[in-house]
PDB file of C-alpha atoms in Angstrom:
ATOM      1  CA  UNK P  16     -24.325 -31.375 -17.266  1.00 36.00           C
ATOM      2  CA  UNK P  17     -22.026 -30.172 -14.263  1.00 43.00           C
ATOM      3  CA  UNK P  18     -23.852 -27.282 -12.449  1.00 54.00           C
ATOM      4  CA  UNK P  19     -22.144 -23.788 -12.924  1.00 78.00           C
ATOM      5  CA  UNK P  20     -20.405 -22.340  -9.848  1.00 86.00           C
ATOM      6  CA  UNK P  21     -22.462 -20.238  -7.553  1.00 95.00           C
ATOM      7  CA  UNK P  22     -21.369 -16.804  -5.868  1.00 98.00           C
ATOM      8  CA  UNK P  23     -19.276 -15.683  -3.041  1.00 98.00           C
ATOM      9  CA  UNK P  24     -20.482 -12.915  -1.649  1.00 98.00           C
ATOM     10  CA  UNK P  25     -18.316 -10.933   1.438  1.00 98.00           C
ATOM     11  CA  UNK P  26     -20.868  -8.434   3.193  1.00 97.00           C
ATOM     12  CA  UNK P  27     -19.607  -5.351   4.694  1.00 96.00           C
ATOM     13  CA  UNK P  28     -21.570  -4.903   8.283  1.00 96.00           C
ATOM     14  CA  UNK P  29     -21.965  -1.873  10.646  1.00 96.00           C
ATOM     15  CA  UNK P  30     -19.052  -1.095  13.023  1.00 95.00           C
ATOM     16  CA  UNK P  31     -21.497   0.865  14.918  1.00 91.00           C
ATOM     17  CA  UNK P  32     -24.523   2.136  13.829  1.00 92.00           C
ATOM     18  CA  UNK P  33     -27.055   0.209  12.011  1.00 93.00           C
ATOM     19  CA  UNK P  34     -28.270   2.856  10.050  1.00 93.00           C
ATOM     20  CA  UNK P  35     -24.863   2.474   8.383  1.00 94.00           C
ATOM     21  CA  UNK P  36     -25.533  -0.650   6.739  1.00 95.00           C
ATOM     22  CA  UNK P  37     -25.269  -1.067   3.004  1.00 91.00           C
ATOM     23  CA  UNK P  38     -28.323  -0.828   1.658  1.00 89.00           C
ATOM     24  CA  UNK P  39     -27.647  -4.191  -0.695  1.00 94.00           C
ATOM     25  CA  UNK P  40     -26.669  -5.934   2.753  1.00 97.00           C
ATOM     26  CA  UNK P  41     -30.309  -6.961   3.604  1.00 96.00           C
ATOM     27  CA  UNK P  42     -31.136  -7.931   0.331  1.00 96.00           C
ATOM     28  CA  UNK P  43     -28.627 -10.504   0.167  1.00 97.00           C
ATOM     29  CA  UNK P  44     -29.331 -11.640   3.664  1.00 97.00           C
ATOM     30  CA  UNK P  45     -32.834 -12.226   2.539  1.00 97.00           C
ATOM     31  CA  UNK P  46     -32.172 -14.423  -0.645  1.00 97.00           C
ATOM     32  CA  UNK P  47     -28.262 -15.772  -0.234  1.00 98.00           C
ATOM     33  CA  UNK P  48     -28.346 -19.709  -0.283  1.00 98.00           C
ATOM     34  CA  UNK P  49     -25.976 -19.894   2.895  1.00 98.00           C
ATOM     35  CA  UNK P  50     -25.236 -17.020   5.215  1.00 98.00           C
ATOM     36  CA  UNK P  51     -21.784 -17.552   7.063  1.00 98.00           C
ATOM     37  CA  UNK P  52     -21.637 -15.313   9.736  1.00 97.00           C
ATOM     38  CA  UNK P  53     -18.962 -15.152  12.173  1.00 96.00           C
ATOM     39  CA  UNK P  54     -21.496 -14.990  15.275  1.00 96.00           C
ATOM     40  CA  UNK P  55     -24.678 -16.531  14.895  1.00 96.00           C
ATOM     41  CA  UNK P  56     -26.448 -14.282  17.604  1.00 96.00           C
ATOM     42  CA  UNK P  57     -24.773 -11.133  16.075  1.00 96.00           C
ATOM     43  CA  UNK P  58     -26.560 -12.100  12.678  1.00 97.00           C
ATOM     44  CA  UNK P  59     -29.757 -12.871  14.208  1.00 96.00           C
ATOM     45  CA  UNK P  60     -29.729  -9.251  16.130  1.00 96.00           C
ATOM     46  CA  UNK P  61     -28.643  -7.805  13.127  1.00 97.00           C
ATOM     47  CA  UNK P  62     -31.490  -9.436  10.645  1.00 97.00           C
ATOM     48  CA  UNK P  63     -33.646  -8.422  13.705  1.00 96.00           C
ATOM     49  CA  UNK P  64     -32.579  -4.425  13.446  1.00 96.00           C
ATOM     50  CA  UNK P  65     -32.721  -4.636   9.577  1.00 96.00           C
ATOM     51  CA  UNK P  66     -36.579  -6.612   9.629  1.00 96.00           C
ATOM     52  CA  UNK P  67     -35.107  -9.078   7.681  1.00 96.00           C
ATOM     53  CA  UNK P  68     -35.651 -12.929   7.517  1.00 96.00           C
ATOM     54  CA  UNK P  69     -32.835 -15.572   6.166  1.00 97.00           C
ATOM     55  CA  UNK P  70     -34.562 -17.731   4.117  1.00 95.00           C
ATOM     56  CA  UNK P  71     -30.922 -19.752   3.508  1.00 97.00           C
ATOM     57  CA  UNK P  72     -28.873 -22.065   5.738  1.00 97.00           C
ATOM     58  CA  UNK P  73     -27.107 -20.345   8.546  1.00 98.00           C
ATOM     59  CA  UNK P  74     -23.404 -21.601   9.755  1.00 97.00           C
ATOM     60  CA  UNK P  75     -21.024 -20.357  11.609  1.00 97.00           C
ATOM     61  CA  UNK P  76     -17.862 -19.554  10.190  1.00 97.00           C
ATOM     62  CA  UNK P  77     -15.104 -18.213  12.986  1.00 95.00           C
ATOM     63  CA  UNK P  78     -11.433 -17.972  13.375  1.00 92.00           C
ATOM     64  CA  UNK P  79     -11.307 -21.378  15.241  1.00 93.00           C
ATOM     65  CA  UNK P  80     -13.547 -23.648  12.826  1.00 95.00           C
ATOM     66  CA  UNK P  81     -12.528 -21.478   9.642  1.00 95.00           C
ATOM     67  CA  UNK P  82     -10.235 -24.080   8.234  1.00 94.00           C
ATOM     68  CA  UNK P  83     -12.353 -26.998   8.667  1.00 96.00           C
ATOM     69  CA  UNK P  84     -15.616 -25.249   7.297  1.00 96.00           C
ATOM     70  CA  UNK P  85     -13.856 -24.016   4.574  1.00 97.00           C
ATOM     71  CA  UNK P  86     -14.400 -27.291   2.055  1.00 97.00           C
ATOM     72  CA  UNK P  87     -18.011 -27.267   3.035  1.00 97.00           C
ATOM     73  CA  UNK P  88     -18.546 -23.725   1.975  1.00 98.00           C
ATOM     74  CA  UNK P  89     -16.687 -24.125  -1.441  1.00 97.00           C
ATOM     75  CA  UNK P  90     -18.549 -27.572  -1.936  1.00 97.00           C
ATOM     76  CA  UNK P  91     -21.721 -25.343  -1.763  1.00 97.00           C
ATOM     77  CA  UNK P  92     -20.254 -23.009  -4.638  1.00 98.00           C
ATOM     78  CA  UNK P  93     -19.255 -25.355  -6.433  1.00 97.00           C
ATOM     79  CA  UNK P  94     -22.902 -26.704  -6.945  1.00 96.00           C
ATOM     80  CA  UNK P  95     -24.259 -23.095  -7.478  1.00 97.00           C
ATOM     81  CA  UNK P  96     -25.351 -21.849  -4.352  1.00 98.00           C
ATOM     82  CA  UNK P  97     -25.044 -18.458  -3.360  1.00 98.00           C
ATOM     83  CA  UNK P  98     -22.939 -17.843  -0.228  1.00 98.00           C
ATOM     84  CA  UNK P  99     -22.903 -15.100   1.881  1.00 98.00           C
ATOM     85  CA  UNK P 100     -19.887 -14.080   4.102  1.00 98.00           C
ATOM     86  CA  UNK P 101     -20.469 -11.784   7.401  1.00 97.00           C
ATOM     87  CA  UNK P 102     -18.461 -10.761  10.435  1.00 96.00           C
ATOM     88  CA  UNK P 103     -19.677  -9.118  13.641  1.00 94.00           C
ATOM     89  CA  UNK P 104     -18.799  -5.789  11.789  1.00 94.00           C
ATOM     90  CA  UNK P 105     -17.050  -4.306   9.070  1.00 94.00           C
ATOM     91  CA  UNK P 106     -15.541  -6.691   5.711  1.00 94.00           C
ATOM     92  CA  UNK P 107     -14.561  -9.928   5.696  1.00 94.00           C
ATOM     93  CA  UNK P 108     -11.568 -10.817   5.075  1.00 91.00           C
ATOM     94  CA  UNK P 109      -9.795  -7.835   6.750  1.00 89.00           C
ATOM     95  CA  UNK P 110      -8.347  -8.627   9.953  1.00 86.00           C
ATOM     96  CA  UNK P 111     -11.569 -11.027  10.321  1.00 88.00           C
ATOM     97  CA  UNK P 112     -12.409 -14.775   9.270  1.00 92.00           C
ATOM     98  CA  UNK P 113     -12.882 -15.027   5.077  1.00 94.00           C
ATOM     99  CA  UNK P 114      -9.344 -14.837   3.677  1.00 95.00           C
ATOM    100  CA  UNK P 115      -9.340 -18.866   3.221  1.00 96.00           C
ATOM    101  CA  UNK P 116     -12.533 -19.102   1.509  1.00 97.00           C
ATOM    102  CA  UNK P 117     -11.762 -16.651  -0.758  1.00 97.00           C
ATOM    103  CA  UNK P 118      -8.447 -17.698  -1.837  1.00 97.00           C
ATOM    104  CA  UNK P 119     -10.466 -21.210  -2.152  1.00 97.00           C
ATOM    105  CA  UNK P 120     -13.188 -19.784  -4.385  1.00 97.00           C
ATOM    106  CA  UNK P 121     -10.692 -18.337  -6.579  1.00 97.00           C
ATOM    107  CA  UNK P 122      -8.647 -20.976  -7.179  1.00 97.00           C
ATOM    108  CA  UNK P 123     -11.666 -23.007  -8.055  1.00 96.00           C
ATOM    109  CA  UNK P 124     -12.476 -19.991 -10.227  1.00 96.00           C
ATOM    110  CA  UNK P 125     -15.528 -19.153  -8.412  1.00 97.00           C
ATOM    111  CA  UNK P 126     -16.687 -15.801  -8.492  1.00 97.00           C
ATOM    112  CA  UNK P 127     -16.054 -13.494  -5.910  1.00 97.00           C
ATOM    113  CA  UNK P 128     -17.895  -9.983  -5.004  1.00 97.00           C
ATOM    114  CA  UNK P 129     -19.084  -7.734  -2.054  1.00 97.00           C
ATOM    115  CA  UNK P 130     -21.163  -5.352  -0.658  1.00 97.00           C
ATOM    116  CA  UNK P 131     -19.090  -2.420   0.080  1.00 95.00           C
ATOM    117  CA  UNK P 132     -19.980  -0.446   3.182  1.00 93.00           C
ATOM    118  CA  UNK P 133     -18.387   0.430   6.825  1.00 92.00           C
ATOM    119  CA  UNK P 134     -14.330  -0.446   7.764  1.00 94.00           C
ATOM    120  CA  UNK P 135     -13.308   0.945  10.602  1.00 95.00           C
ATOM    121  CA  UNK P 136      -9.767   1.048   9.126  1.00 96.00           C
ATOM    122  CA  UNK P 137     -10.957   3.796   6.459  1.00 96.00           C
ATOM    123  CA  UNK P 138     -12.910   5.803   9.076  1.00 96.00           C
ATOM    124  CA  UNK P 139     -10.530   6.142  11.222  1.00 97.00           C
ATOM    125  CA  UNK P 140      -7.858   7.216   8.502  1.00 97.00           C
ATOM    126  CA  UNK P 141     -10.252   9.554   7.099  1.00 97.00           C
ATOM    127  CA  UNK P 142     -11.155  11.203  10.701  1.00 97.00           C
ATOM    128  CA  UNK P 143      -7.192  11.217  11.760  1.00 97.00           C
ATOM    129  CA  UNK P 144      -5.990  13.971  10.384  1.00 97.00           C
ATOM    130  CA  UNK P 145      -3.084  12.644   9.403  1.00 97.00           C
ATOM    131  CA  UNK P 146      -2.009  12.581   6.062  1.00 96.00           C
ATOM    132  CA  UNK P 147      -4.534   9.620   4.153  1.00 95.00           C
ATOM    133  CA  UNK P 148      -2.643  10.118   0.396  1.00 94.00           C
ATOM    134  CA  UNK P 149      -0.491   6.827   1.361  1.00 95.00           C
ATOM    135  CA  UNK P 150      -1.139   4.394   4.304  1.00 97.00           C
ATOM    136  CA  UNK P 151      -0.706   0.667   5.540  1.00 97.00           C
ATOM    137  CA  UNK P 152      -2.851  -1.346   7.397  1.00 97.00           C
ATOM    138  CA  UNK P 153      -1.076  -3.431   9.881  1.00 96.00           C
ATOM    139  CA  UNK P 154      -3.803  -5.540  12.025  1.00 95.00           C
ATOM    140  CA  UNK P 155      -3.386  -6.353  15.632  1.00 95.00           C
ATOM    141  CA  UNK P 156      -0.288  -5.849  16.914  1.00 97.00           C
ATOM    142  CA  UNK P 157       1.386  -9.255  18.858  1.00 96.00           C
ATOM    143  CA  UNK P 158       0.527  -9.600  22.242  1.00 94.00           C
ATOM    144  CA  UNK P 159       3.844 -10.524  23.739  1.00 96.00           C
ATOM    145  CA  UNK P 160       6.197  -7.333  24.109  1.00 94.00           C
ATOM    146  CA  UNK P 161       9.218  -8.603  22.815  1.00 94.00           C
ATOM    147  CA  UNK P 162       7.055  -9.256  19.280  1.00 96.00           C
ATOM    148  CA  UNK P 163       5.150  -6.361  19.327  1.00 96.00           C
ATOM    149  CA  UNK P 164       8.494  -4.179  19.692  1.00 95.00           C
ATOM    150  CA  UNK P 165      10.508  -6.066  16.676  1.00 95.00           C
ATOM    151  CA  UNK P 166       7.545  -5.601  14.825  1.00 95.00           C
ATOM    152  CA  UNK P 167       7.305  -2.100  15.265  1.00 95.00           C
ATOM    153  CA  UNK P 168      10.585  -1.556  14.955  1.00 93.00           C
ATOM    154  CA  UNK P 169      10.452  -2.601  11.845  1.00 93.00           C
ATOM    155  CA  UNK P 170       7.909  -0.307  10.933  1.00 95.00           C
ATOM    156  CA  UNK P 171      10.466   2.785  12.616  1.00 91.00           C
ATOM    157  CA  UNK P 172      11.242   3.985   9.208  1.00 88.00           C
ATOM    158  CA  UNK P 173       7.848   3.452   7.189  1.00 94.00           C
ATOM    159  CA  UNK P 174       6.846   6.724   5.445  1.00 93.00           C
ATOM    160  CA  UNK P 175       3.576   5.652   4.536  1.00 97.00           C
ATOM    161  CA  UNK P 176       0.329   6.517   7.550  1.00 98.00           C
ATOM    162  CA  UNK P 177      -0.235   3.378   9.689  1.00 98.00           C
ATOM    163  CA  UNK P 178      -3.472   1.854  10.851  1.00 98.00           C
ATOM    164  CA  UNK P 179      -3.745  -0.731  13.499  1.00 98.00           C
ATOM    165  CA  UNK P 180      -6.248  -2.365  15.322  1.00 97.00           C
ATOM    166  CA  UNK P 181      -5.575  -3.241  19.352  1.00 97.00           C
ATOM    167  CA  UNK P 182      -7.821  -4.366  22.188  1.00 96.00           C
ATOM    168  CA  UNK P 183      -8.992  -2.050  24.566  1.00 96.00           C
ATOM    169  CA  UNK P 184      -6.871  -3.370  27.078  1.00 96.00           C
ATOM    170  CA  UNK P 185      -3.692  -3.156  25.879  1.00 97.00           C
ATOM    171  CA  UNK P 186      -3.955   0.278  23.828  1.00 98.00           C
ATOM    172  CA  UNK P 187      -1.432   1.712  26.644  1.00 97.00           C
ATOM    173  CA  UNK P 188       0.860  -0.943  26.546  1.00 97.00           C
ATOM    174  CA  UNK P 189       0.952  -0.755  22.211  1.00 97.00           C
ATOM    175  CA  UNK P 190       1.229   3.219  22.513  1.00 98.00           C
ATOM    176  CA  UNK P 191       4.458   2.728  25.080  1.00 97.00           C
ATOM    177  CA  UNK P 192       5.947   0.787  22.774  1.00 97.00           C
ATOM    178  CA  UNK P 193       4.959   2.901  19.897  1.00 97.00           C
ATOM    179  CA  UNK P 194       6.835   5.809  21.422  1.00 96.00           C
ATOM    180  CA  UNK P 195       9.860   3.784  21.803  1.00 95.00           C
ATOM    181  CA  UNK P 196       9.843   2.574  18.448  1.00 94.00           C
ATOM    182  CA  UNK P 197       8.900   5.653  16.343  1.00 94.00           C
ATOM    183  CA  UNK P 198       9.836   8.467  19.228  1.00 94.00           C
ATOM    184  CA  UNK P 199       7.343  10.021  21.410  1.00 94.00           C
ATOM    185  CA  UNK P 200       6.615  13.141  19.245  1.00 95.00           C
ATOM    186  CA  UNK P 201       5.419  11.245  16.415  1.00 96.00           C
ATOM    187  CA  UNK P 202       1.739  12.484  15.689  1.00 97.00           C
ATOM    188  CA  UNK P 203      -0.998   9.699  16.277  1.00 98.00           C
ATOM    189  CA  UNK P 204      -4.818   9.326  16.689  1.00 98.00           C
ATOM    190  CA  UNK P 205      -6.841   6.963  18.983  1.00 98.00           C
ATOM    191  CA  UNK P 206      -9.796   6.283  17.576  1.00 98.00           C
ATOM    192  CA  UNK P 207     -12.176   4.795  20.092  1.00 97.00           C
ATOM    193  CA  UNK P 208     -16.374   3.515  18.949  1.00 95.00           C
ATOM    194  CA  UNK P 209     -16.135   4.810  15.357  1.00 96.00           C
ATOM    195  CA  UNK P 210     -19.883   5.938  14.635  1.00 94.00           C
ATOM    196  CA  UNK P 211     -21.271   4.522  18.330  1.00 93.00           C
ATOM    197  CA  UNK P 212     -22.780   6.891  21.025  1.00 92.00           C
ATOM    198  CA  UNK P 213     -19.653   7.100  22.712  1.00 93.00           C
ATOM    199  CA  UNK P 214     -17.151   7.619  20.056  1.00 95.00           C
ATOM    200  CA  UNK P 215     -14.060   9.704  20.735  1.00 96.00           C
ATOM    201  CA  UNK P 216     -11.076  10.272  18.852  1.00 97.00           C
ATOM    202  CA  UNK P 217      -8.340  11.659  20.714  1.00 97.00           C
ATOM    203  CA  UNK P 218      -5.267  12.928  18.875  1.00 98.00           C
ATOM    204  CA  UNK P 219      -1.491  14.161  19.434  1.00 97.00           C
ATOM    205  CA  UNK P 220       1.815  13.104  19.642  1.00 97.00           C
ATOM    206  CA  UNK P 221       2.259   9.404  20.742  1.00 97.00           C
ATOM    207  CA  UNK P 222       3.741  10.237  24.147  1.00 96.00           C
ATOM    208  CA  UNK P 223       0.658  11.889  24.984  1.00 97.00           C
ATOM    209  CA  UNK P 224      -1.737   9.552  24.175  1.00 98.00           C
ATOM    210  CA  UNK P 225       0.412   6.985  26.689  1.00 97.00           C
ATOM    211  CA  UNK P 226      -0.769   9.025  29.097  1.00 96.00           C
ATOM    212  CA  UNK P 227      -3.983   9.807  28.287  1.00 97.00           C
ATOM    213  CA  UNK P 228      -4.566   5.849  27.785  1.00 97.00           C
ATOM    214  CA  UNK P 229      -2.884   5.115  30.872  1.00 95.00           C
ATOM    215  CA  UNK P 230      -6.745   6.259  32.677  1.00 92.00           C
ATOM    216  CA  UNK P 231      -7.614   3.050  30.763  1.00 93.00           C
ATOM    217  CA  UNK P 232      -9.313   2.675  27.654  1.00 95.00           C
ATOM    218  CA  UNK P 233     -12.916   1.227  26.522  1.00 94.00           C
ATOM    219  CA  UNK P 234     -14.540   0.189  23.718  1.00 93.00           C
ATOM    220  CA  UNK P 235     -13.289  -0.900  20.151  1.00 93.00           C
ATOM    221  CA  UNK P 236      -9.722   0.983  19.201  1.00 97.00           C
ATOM    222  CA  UNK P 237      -8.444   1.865  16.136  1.00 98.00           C
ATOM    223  CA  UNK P 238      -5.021   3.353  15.984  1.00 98.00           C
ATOM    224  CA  UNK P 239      -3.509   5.631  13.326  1.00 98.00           C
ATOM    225  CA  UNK P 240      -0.326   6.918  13.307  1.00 98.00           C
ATOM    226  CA  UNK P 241       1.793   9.310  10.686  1.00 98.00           C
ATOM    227  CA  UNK P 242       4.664   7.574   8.659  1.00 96.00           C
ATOM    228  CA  UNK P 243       8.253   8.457   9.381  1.00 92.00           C
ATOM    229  CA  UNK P 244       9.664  11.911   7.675  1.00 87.00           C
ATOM    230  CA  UNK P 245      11.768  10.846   4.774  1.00 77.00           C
ATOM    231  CA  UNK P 246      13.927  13.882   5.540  1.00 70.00           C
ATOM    232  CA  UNK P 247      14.214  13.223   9.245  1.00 70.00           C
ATOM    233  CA  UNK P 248      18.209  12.940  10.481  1.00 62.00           C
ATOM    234  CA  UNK P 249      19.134  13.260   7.100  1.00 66.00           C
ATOM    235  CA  UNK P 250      22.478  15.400   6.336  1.00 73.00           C
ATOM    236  CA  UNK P 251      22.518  17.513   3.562  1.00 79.00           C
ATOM    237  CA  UNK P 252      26.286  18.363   3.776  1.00 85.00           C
ATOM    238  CA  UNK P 253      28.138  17.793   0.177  1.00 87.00           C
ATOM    239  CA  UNK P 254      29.728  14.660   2.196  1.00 86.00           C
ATOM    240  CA  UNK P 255      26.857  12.789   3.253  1.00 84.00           C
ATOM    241  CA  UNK P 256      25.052  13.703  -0.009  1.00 87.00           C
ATOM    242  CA  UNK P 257      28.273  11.939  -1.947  1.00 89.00           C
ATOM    243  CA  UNK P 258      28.398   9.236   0.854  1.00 89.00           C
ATOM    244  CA  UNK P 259      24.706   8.939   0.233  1.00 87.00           C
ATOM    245  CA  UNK P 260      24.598   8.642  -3.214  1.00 91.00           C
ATOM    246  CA  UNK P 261      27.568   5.505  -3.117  1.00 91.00           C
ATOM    247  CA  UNK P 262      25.665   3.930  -0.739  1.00 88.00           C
ATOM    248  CA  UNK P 263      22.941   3.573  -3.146  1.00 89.00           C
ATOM    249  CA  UNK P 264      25.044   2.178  -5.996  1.00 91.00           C
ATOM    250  CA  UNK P 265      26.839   0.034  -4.114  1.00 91.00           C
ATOM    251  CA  UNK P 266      23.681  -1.557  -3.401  1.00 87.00           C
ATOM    252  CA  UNK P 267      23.062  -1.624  -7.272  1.00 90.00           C
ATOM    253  CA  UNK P 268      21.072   1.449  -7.977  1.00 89.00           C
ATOM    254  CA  UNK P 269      21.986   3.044 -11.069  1.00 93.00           C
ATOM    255  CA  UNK P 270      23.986   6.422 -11.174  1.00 93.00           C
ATOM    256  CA  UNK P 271      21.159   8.174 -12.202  1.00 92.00           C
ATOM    257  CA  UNK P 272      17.904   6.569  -9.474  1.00 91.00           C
ATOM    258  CA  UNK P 273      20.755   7.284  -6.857  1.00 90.00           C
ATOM    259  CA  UNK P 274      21.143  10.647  -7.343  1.00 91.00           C
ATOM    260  CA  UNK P 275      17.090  11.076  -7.575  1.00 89.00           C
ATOM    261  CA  UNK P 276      17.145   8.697  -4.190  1.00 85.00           C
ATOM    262  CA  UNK P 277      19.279  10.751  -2.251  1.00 86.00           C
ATOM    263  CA  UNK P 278      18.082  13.894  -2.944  1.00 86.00           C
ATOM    264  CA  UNK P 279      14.630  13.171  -2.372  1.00 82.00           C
ATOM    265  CA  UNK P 280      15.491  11.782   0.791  1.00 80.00           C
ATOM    266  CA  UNK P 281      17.448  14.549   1.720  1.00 81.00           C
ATOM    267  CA  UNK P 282      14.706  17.109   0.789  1.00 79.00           C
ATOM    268  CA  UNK P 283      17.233  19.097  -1.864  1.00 84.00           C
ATOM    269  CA  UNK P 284      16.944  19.423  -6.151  1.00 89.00           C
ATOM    270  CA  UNK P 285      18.280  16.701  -7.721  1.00 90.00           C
ATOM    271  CA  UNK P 286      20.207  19.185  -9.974  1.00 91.00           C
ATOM    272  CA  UNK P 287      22.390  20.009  -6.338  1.00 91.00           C
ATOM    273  CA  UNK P 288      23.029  16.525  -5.851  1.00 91.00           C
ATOM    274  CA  UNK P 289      24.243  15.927  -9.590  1.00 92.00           C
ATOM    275  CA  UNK P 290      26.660  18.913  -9.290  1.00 91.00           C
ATOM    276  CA  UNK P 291      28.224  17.643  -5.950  1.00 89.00           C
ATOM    277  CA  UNK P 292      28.565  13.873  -7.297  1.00 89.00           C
ATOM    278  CA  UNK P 293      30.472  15.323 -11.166  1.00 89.00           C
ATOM    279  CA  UNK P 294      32.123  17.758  -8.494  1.00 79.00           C
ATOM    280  CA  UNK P 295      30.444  20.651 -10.762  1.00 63.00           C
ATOM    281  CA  UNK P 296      29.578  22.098  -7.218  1.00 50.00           C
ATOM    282  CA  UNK P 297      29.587  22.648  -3.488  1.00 48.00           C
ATOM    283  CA  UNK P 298      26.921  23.368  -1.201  1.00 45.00           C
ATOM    284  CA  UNK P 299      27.193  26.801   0.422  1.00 41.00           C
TER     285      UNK P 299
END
């Protein structure tokens, strides 16, 4: 009889503090099969901080031998063992090694959980100020400047709050190019050592924080930054409503979504746009 697939397990760790880990974390450490962690001597400080002793095999499981440890890792799943994903901090899988070995376990329908606990990209929304009802979480921005500006600039007119991650080191150069691509006034947070000694969040508009970074920057950086006003540079003469409203069903949009399109975009009642499209209406 074949042996019934094991667990995946992906660990939240602390992005600062140890006292933040989840309490389940050490538990698992203590009794998973296989512990993959991303840096071997991060783990063993870690088990070290949390008294803790990994009874399991350790591997090491990093962005540059990912793909070829991958098969070994669902090989041990697949006969039952219980493996255990960890990165230097935060969840696997987001913006760190895990997204192959999970896509892996699942298609092998192998089951696949986690310990919840610390991500520095909810932290850092949630201590922003910015508005956390919608939001996007973009990464690491490309190193070369000619990428990183087409990417942003493709991001110019997304309404939704943006998270990104960036290297110390280049947090000037990704805020320049964030006030080129979005405009200088748009509001922003740099959030610098989430839950460490030293942390610091530092917020205003993102010409501002160009400067401020321009002193340099230490430490790990998360950057959050409001979505574009839907309203912005929008005309709300009876002209560019009608011209609006065309636009949108030229493009296929029914009659009605149109109408509800351009009028939310423009900030007015629908009822206002209706009138001026049946020409029951003109705006004063």
């Amino acid at each position: 009889m074949a042996p019934s697939t094991g667990v995946l397990v992906l660990a939240a760790t602390p992005i600062g503090r140890v006292a933040d880990a989840p309490p389940r974390l050490a538990e698992e450490l203590a009794t998973a099969d296989v512990v993959a962690a991303e840096d071997t001597r991060r783990l063993r400080r870690l088990t070290g901080d949390l008294g803790v002793t990994v009874s399991g095999r350790v591997v090491s499981y990093f962005e540059g031998n990912e793909t070829a440890r991958t098969p070994a890792l669902l090989e041990a799943l697949l006969n039952g063992e219980r493996v255990l994903l960890v990165t230097d901090a935060g969840m696997p899988s987001v913006s760190d090694p895990g997204y192959r070995l999970v896509a892996a376990a699942v298609e092998h329908d192998v089951t696949v959980t986690a310990v919840p606990g610390p991500s520095a990209v909810l932290t850092a929304l949630a201590v922003s100020g910015l508005p956390v009802d919608r939001f996007c979480f973009e990464g690491f921005l490309p190193r070369k400047a000619g990428e990183r500006a087409r990417r942003l600039g493709a991001l110019a007119s997304e309404e939704r709050t943006m998270v990104f991650f960036e290297a110390p080191h280049r947090t000037e150069a990704a805020l320049g190019a964030m006030a080129e691509a979005f405009g200088s006034d748009r509001p922003a947070a740099v959030c610098r050592e989430l839950t460490k000694t030293h942390e610091e969040v530092r917020r205003g508009p993102v010409g501002d924080l160009v400067t401020w970074a321009a002193d340099g920057v230490r430490g790990e950086v998360t950057i959050v930054v409001q979505g574009a006003d839907p309203t912005a540079g929008i005309a709300t003469d009876a002209d560019s409503l009608r011209a609006a409203v065309a636009e949108l069903e030229a493009d296929g949009t029914s009659r009605k979504e149109a109408i509800a399109e351009a009028a939310r975009r423009a900030g007015v009642p629908k009822r206002e746009v209706y009138n001026l499209v049946h020409g029951a209406g003109e705006r004063a």
